[in-house]
GROMACS .gro file of C-alpha atoms in nm:
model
  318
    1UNK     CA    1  12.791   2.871  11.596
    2UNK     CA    2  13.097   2.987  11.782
    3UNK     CA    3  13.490   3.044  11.715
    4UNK     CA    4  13.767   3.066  11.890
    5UNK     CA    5  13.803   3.332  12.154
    6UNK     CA    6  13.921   3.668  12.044
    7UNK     CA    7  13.776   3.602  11.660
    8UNK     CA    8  13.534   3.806  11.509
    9UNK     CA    9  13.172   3.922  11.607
   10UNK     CA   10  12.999   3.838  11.893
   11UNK     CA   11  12.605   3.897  11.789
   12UNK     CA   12  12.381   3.936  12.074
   13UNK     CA   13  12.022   3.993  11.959
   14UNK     CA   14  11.734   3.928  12.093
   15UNK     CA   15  11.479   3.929  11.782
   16UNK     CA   16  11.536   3.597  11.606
   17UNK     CA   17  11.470   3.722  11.226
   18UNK     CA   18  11.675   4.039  11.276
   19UNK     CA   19  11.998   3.800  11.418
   20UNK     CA   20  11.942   3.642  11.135
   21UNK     CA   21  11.946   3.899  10.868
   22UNK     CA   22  12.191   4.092  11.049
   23UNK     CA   23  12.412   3.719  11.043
   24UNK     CA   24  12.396   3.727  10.676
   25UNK     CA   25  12.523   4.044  10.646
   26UNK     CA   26  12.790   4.016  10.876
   27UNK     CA   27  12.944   3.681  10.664
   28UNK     CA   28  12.905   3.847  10.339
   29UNK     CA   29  13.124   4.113  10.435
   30UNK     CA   30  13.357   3.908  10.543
   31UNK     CA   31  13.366   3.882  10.896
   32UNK     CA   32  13.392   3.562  11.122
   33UNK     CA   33  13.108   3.528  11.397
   34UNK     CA   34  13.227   3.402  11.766
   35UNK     CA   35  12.882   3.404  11.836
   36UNK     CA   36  12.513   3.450  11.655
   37UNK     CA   37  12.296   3.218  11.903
   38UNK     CA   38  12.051   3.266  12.127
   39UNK     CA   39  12.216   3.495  12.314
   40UNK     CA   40  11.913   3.365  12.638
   41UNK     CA   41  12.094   3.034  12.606
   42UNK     CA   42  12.434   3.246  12.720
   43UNK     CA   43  12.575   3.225  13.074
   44UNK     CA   44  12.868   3.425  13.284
   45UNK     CA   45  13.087   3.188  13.199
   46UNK     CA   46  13.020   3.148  12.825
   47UNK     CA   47  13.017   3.486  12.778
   48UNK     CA   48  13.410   3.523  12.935
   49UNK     CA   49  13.500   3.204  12.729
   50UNK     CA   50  13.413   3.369  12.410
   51UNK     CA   51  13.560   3.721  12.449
   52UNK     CA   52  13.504   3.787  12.043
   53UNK     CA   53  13.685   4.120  11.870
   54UNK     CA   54  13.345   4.302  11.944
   55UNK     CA   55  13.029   4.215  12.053
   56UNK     CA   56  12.713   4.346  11.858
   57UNK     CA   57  12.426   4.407  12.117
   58UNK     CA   58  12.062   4.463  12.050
   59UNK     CA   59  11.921   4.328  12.341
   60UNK     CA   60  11.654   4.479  12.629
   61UNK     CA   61  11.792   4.683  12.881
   62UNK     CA   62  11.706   4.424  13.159
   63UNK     CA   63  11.925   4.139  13.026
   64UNK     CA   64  12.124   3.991  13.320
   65UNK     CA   65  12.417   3.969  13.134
   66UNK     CA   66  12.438   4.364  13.006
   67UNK     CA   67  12.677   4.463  13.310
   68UNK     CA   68  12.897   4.189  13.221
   69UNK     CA   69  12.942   4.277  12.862
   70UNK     CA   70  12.992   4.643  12.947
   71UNK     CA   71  13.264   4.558  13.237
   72UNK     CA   72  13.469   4.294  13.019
   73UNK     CA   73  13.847   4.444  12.987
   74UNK     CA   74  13.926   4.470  12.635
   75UNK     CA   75  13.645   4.418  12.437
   76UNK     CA   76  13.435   4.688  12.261
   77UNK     CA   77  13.081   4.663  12.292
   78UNK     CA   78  12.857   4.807  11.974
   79UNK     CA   79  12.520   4.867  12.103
   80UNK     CA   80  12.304   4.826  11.769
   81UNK     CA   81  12.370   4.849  11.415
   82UNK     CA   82  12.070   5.094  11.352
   83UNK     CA   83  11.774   5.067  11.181
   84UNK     CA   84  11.838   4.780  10.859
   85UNK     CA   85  11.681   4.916  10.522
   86UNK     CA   86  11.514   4.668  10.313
   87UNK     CA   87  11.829   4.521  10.007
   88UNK     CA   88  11.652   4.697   9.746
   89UNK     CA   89  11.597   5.058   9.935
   90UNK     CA   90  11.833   5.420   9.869
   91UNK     CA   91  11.895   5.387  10.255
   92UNK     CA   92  12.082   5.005  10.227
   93UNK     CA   93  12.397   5.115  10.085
   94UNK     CA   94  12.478   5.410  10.365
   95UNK     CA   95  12.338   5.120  10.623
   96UNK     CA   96  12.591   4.920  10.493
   97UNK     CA   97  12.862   5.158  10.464
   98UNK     CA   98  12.835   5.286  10.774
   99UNK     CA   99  12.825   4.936  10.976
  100UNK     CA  100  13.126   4.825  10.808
  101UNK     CA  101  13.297   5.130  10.891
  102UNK     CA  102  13.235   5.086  11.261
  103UNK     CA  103  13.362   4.720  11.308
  104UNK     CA  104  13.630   4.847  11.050
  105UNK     CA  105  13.757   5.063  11.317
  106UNK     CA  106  13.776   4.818  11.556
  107UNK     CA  107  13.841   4.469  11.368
  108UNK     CA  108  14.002   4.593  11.044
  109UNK     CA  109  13.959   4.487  10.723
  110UNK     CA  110  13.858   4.099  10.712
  111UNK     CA  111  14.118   3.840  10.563
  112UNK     CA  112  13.855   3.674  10.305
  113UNK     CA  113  13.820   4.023  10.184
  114UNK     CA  114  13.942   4.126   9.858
  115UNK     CA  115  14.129   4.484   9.864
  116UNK     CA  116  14.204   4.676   9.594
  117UNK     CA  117  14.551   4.772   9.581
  118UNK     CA  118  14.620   5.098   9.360
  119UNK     CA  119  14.922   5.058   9.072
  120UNK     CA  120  14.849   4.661   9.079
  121UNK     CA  121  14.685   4.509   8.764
  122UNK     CA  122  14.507   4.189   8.857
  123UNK     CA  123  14.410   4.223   9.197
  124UNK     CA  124  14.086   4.156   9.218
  125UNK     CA  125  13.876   4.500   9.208
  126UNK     CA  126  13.650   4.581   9.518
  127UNK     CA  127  13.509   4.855   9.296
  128UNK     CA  128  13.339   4.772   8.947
  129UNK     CA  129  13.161   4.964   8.704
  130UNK     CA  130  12.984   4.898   8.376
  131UNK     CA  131  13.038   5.053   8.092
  132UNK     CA  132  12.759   4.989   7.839
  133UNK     CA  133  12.751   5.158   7.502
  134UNK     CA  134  12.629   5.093   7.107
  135UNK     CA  135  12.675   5.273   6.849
  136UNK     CA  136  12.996   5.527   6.869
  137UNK     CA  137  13.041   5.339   7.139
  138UNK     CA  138  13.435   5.208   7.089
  139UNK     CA  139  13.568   5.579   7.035
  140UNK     CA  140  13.373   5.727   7.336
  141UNK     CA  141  13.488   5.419   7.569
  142UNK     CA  142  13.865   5.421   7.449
  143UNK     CA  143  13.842   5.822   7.507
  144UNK     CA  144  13.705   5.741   7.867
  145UNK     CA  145  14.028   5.490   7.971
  146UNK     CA  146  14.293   5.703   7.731
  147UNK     CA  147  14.215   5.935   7.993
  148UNK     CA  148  14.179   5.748   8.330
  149UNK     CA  149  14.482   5.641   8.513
  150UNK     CA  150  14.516   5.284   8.460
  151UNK     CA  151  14.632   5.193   8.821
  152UNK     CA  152  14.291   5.256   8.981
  153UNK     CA  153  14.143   5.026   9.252
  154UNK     CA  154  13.867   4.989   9.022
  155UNK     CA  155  13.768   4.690   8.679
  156UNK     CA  156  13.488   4.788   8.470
  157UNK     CA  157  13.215   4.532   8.237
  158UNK     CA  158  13.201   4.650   7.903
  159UNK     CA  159  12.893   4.628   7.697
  160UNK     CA  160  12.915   4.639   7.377
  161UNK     CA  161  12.668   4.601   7.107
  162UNK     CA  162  12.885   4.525   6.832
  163UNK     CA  163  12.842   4.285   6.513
  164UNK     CA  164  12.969   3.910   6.654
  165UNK     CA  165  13.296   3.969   6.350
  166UNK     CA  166  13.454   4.225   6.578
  167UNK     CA  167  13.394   4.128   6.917
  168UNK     CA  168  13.770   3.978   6.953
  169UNK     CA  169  13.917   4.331   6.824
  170UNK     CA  170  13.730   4.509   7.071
  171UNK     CA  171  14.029   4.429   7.297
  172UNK     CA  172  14.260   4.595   7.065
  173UNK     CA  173  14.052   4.873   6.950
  174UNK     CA  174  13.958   5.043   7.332
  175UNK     CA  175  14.304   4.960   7.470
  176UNK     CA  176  14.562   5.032   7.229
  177UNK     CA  177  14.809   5.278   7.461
  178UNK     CA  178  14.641   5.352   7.729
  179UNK     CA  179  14.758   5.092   7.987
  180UNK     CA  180  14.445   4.938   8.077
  181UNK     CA  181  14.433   4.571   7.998
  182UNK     CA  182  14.091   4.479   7.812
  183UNK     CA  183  14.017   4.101   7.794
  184UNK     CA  184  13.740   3.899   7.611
  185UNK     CA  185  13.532   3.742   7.922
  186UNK     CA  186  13.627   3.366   8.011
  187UNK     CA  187  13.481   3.139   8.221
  188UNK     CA  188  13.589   3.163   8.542
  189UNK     CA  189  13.752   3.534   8.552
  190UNK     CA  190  13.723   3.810   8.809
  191UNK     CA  191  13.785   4.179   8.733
  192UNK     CA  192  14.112   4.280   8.860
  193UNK     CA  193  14.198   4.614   8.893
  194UNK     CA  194  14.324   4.778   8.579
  195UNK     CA  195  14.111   4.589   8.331
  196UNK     CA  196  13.827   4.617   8.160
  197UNK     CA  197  13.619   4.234   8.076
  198UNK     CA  198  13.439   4.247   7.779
  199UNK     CA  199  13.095   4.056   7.801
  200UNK     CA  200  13.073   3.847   7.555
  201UNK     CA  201  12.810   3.845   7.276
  202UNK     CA  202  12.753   3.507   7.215
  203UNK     CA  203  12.653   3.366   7.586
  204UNK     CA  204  12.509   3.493   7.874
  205UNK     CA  205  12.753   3.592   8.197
  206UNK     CA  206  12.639   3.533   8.519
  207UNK     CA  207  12.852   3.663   8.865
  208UNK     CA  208  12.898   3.409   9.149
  209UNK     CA  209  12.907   3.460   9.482
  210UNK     CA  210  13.332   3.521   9.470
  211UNK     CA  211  13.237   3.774   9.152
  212UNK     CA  212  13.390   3.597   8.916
  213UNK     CA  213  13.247   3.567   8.564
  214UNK     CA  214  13.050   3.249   8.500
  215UNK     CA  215  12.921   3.180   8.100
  216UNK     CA  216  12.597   3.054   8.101
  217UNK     CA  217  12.472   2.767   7.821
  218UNK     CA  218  12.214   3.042   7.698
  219UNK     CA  219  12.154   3.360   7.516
  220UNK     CA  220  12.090   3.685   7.590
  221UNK     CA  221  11.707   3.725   7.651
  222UNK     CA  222  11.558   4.030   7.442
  223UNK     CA  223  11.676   4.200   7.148
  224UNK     CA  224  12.065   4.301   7.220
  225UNK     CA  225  12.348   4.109   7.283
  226UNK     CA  226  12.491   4.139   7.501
  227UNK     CA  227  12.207   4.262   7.756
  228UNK     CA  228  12.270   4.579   7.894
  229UNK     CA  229  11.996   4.560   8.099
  230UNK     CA  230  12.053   4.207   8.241
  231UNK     CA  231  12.418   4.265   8.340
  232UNK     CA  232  12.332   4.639   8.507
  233UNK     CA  233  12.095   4.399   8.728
  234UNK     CA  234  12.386   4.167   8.790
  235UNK     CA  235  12.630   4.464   8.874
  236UNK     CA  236  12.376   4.579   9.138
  237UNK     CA  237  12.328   4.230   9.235
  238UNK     CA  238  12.701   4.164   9.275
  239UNK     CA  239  12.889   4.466   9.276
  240UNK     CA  240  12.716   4.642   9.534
  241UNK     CA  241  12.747   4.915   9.702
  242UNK     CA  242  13.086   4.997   9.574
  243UNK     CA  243  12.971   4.974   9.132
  244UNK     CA  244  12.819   5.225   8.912
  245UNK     CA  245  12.769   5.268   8.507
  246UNK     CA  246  12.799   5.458   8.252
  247UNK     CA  247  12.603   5.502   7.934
  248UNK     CA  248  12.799   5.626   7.630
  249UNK     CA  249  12.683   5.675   7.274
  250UNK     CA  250  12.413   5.441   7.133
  251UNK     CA  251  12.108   5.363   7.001
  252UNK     CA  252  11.797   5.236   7.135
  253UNK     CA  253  11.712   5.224   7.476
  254UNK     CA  254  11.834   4.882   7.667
  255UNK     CA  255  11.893   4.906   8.034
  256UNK     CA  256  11.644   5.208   8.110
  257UNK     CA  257  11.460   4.993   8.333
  258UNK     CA  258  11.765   4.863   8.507
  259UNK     CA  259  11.938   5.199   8.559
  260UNK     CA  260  11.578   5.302   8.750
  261UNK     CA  261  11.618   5.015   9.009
  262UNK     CA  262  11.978   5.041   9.058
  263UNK     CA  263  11.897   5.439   9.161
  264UNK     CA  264  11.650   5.274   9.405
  265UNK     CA  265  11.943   5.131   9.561
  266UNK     CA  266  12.171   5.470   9.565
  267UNK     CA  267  12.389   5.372   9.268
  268UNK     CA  268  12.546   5.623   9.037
  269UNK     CA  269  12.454   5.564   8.696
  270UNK     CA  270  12.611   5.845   8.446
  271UNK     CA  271  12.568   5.924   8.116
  272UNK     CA  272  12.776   6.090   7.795
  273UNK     CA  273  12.646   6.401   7.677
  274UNK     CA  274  12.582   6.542   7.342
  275UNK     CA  275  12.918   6.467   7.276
  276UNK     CA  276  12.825   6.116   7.176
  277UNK     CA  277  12.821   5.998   6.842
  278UNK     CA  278  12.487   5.908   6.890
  279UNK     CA  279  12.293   6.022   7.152
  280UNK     CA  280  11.971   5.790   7.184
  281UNK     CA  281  12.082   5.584   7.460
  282UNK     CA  282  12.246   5.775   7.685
  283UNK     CA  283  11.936   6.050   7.597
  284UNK     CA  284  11.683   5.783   7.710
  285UNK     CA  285  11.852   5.720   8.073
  286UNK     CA  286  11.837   6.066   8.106
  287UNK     CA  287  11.530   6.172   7.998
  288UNK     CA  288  11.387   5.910   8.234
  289UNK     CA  289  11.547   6.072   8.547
  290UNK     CA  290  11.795   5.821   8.610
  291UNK     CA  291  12.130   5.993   8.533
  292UNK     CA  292  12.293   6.142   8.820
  293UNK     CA  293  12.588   6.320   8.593
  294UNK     CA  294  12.656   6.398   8.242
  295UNK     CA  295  12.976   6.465   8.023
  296UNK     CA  296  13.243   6.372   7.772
  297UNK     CA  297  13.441   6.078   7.804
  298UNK     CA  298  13.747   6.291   7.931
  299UNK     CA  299  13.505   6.445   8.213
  300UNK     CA  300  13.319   6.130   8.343
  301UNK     CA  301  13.689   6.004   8.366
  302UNK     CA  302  13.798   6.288   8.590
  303UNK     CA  303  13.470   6.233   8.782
  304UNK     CA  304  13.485   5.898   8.854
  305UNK     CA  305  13.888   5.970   8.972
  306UNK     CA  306  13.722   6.163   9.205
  307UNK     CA  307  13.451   5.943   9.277
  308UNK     CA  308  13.688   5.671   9.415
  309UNK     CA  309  13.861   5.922   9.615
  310UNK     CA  310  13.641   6.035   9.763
  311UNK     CA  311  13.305   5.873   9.790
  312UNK     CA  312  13.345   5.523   9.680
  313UNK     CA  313  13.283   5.235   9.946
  314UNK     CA  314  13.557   5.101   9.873
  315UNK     CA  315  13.788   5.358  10.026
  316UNK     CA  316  13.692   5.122  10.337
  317UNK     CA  317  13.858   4.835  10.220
  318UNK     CA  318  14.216   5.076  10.079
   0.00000   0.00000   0.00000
């Protein structure tokens, strides 16, 4: 596959199965390939034709066409993008991070990208978090966004185990004056930054490859509705490496076993103190080892201000 000279990536590596992964990476972030062949099949000529944005080269130190890369006016040459951690590893999100920060330098942020802008509602968020909670759950979540600035680069999921008779006040109730727009979830939607999307009880939601909310023709599977432990797995699936949740008051113990293998993957999952009206859920995460921070409301607010200031991904993308 190429493009048109002076676009994108130019991938030059020599292991077939590592191009490949290292391909797929490369187009979900965003970027445009010049070239992810085999780079053998490559000549002199080919390679002055293309001149890409960067070229990406993992190949031995004998290849003929080395010297020619390394002499060619104007375009940077990355010599490897490190060793690749397996998806599901601690290690894949500072991979990640850390490759896109490099061709960031150099090729900027890519036009298929969404950025989140701060101060404007409805762009679609780069950062998401989930907010899952039960019983208390309302007060401690309305707490938590009376006291975050509402013109954030960041949309949160809100999980809410609530009887079926209140799920359209739940808008109402969490954002009554505090700027944040809260919206039932539709078919369709993405989270834009500034609101929260409220997953619904009734259906389950699924997030496409453009992270937009799709409603499936099917249930919740297990005991709560809506899952807290199926969407955490879709946030990591999704959302990743720039998401996170929070646990607030509650009872029982849904999404234990999600918040464990979203911690395998580096992602913050925090949890309300003893503040919370009740204290079973966000108890169990922590009990288990999973919660990397607890609080009030008004303190995991101030720490995730801070979070996206300073540590979130998707300062990259600002």
């Amino acid at each position: 596959m190429t493009e048109p000279a002076g676009a994108g990536i130019g991938l030059l590596v020599c292991q077939p199965e590592r191009r490949r992964r290292l391909a797929a990476e490369l187009l979900e972030m965003g970027y445009v390939l010049a070239f992810d062949g085999d780079p053998f099949t490559l000549t002199a000529e080919a390679v002055e034709q293309l001149r890409p944005g960067v070229w990406l080269l993992e190949m031995s130190d004998d290849w003929a066409l080395t010297d020619l890369l390394l002499e060619q006016a104007g375009v940077p040459v990355f010599c490897g993008a490190g060793d690749m951690p397996v998806t599901d590893s601690e290690d894949y999100p500072r991979w990640r991070r850390r490759l896109q920060q490099r061709l960031g330098e150099v090729l900027g942020v890519p036009h298929n990208v969404a950025r989140p802008v701060v101060g404007e509602h409805g762009t679609q968020a780069w950062s998401v978090w989930l907010l899952a909670a039960s019983m208390g759950g309302p007060a401690a979540v309305k707490a938590f966004l009376d006291r975050l600035p509402a013109d954030l680069p960041v949309g949160f999921i809100y999980a809410q185990h609530i009887d079926p008779g209140f799920e359209q006040q739940l808008p109402r109730i969490v954002g009554r004056d505090n700027g944040w727009e809260v919206v039932n979830c539709h078919n369709g939607q993405a989270i834009g930054c500034g609101q929260v999307l409220i997953a619904p009880i009734g259906q389950r939601v699924h997030f496409s490859a453009d992270r937009r909310a799709r409603l499936l023709a099917q249930p919740w599977p297990g005991p709560y509705q809506p899952s807290i432990e199926v969407l955490l797995d879709e946030l990591g699936r999704s959302f990743q490496p720039a998401c996170g949740a929070i646990i607030f008051s509650g009872m029982g113990e849904d999404g234990v076993e999600a918040c464990a293998r979203l911690r395998e993957r580096g992602i913050e999952i925090w949890t309300q103190d003893a503040s919370a009206t009740c204290t079973v859920m966000p108890d169990a995460v922590y009990q288990a080892g999973h919660s990397t921070l607890q609080g009030t409301p008004e303190q995991l607010a101030d720490a995730l201000q801070d979070w996206l200031q300073h540590e979130s991904p998707a300062r990259d993308y600002q």
